[in-house]
Coordinates of C-alpha atoms in Angstrom, one line a residue:
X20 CA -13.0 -5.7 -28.5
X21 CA -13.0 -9.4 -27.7
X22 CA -10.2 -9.3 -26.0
X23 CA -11.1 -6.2 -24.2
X24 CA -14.2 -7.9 -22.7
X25 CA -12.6 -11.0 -21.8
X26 CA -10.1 -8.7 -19.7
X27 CA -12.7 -6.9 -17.9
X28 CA -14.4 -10.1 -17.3
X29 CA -11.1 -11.9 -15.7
X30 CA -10.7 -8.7 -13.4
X31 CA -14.2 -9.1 -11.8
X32 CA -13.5 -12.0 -9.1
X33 CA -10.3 -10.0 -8.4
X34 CA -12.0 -6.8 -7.6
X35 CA -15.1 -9.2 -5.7
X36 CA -11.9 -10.4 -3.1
X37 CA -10.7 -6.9 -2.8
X38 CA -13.5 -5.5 -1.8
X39 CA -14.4 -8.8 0.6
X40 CA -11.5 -8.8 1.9
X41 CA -11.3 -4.9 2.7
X42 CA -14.3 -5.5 5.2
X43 CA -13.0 -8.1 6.2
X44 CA -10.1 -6.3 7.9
X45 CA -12.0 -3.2 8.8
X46 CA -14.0 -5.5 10.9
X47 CA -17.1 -5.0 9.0
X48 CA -17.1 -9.3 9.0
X49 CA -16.2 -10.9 12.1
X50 CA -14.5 -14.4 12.0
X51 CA -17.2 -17.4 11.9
X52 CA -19.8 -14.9 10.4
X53 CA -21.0 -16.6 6.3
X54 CA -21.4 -15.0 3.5
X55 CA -23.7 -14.1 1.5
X56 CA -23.1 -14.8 -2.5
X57 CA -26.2 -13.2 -3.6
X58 CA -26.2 -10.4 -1.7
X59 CA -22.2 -9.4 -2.6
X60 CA -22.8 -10.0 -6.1
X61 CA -26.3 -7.2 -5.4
X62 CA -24.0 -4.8 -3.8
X63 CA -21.0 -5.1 -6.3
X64 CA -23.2 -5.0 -9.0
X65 CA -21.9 -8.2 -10.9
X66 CA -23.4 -12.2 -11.0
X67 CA -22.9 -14.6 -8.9
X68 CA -20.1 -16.3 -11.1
X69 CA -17.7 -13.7 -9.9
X70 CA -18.2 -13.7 -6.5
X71 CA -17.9 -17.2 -6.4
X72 CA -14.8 -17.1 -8.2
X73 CA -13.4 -14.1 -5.7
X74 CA -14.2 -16.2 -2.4
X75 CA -12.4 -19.1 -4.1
X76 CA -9.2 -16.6 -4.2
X77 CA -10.0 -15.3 -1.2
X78 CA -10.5 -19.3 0.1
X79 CA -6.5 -19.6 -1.0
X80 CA -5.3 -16.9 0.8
X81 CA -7.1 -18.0 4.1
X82 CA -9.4 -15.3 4.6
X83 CA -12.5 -17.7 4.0
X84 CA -13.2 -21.0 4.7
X85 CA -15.8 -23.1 2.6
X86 CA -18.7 -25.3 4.8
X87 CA -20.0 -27.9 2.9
X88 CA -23.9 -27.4 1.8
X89 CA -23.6 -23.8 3.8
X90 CA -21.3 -22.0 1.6
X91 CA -18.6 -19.1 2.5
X92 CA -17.6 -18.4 6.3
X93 CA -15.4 -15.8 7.1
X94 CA -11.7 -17.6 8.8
X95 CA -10.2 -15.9 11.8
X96 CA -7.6 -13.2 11.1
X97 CA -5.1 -12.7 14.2
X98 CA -2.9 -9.9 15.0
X99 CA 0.0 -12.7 14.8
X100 CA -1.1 -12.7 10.9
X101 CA -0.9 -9.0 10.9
X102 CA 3.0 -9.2 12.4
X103 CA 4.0 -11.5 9.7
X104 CA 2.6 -9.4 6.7
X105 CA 4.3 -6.7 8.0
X106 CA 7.2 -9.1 8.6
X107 CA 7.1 -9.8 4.7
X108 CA 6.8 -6.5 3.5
X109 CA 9.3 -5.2 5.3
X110 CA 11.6 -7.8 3.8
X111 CA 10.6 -7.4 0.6
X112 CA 10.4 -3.7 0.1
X113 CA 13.5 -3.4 1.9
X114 CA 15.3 -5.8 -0.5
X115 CA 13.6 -3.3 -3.4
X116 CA 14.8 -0.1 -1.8
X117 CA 18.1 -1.8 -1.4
X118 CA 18.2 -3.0 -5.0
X119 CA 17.2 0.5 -6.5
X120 CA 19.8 2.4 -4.6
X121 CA 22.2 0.7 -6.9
X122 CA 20.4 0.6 -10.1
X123 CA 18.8 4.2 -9.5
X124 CA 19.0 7.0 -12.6
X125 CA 19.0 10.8 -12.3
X126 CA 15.7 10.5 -13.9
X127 CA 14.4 8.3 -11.8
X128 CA 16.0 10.8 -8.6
X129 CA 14.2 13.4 -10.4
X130 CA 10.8 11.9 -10.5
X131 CA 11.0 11.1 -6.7
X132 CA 12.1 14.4 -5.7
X133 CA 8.8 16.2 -7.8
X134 CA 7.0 13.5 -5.9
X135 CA 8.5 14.2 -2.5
X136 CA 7.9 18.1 -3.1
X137 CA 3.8 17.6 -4.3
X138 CA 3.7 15.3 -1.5
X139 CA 5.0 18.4 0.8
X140 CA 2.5 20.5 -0.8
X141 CA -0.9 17.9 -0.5
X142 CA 0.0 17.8 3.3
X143 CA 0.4 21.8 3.9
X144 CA -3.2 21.6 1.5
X145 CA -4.8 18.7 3.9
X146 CA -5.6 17.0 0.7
X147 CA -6.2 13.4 2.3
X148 CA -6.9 11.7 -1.3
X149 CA -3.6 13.5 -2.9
X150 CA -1.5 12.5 0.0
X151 CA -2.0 8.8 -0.1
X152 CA -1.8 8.8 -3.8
X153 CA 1.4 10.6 -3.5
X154 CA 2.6 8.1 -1.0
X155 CA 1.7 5.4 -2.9
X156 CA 3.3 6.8 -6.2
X157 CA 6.6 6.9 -4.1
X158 CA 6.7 3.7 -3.1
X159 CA 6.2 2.5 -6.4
X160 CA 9.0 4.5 -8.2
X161 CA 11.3 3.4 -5.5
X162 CA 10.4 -0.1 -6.4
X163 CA 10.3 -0.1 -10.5
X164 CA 13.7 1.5 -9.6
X165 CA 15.2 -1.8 -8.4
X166 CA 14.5 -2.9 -11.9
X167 CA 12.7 -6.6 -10.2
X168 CA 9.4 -6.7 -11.1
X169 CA 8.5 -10.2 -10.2
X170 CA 9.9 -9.1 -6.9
X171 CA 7.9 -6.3 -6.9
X172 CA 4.4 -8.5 -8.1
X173 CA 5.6 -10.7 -4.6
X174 CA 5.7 -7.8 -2.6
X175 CA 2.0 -6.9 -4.1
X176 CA 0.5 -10.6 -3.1
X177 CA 1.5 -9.6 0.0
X178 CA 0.3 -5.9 0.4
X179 CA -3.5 -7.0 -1.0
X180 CA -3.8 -8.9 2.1
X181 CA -3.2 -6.4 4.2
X182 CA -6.0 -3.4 5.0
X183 CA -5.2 0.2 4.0
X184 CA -1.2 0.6 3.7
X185 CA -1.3 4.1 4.3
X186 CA 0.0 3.8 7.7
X187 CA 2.9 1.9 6.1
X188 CA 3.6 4.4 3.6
X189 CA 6.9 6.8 4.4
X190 CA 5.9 9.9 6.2
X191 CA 7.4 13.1 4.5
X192 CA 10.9 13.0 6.8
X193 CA 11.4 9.4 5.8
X194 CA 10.7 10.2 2.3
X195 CA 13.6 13.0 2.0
X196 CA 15.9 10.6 3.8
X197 CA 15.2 7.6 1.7
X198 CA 15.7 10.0 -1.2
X199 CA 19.0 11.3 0.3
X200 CA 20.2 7.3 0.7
X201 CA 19.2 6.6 -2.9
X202 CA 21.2 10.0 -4.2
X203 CA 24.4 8.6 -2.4
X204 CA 23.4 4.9 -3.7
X205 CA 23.6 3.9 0.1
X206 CA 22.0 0.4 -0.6
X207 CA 22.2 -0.7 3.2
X208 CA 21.0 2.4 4.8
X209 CA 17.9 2.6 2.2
X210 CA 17.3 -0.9 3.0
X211 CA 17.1 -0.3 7.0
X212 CA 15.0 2.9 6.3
X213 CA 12.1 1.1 4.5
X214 CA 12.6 -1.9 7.0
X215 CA 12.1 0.0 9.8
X216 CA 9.7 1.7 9.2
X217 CA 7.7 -0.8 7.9
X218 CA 7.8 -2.7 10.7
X219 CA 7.2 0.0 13.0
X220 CA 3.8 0.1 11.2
X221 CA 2.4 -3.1 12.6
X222 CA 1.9 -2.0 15.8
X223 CA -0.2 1.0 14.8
X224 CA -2.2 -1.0 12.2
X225 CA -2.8 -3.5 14.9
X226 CA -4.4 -0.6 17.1
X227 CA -6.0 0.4 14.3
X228 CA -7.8 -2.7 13.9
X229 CA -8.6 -3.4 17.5
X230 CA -10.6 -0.1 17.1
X231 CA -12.5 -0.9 14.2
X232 CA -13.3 -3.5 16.2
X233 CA -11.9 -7.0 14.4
X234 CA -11.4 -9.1 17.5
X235 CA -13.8 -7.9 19.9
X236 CA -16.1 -10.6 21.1
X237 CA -15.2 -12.8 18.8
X238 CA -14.5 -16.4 18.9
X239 CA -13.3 -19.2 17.0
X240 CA -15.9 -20.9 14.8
X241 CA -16.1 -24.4 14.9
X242 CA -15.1 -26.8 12.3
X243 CA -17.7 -26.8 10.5
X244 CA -18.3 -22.8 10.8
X245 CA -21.9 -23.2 12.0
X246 CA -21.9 -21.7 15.5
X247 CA -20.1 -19.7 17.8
X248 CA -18.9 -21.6 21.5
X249 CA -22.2 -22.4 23.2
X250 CA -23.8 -23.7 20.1
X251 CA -26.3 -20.5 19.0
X252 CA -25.9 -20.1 15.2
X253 CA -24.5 -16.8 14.2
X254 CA -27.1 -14.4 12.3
X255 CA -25.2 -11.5 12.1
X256 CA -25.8 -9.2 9.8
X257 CA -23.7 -6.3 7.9
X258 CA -26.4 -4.5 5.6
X259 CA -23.0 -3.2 3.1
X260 CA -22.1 -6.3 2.2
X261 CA -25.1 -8.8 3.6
X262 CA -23.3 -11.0 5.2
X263 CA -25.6 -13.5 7.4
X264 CA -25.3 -17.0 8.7
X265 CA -28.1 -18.7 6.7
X266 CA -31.4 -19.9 8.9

């Protein structure tokens, strides 16, 4: 039971930087905007311990900055950044797909092919929920199939800083033809499939997050956070999270 609790306890900051850094890429937090410790922690429903645990992880992976005395500001997030996530994804899951083409089973075919077909069937259904589940279950067979999981836990790091991957998951076409590579344990061709794809991805997430509005009218904060370019501290609030620039 102990142990139980401790667990739970260690996933809390984890699931504070998720959620941080989701609205961080949706735009709902603009670069040079602070952050708000007490009123996360209110709208998470945990302490304060947590949160200030998550914006340390979240400090490490760049997407805040920490102002001495002022506390958490949000660091600027370009679409360069975006190009070389998708840069490393594509690498990575194309070194997996790669990989489980040669150490794929007929189980392991099997699975994938029920997947592909419920996948089918959650599109014909308009099912949005079961179709990026589906997706997502895909991607991961295809993955446990190249038998690296430290790879794999690499290839994570770099997907949780990136927003919602559904737009880099494999439409149902690409699916059937990754599948059909896998069958015929074409390691290169699977491996130029997922690559490809991947990559062809960051362009649309880009869009994506030019119309959710991440780097409109936004500038970059100064070194020490505080104000935007002509010197007016930012008070900007976003009532989901409470983010504000303190007075």
């Amino acid at each position: 039971m102990l142990d139980h609790t401790a667990s739970a306890l260690q996933q809390l900051p984890d699931e504070v930087a998720s959620y941080v850094r989701q609205m961080i890429l949706a735009g709902k937090v603009r670069p040079g905007e602070f952050v708000r410790i007490e009123r996360i922690a209110e709208a998470v429903g945990v302490s304060t311990t947590p949160v200030r645990e998550g914006l340390l992880k979240l400090c490490g992976e760049g997407f805040v900055k920490t102002v001495p005395r002022r506390g958490y500001v949000v660091a600027p997030f370009t679409k360069h950044d975006v190009r070389d996530l998708f840069w490393a994804h594509a690498l990575l899951a194309g070194e997996l797909a790669s990989r489980a083409a040669e150490n794929i089973t007929p189980t392991d075919l099997d699975e994938l092919a029920t997947i592909l077909r419920d996948h089918q069937k959650a599109i014909a259904h308009g099912d949005a929920d079961d179709v990026a589940a589906l997706g997502h279950a895909f991607h991961r067979r295809v993955n446990a199939a190249a038998g690296s999981p430290r790879l794999v836990r690499l290839l994570d790091s770099v997907t949780a800083n990136l927003p919602n991957l559904s737009d880099a998951q494999l439409s149902t076409p690409q699916e059937a033809r990754l599948l059909s590579a896998l069958r015929k344990r074409a390691a290169r061709l699977a491996k130029t499939l997922m690559e490809t794809h991947i990559l062809d991805g960051a362009d649309h997430m880009i869009a994506e997050l030019d119309q959710c509005g991440l780097w409109s009218n936004v500038s970059e904060a100064p070194p020490n956070g505080a104000s935007t370019g002509n010197g007016a501290v930012l008070n900007t609030v976003v009532p989901s999270l409470g983010y504000a620039a303190p007075a």
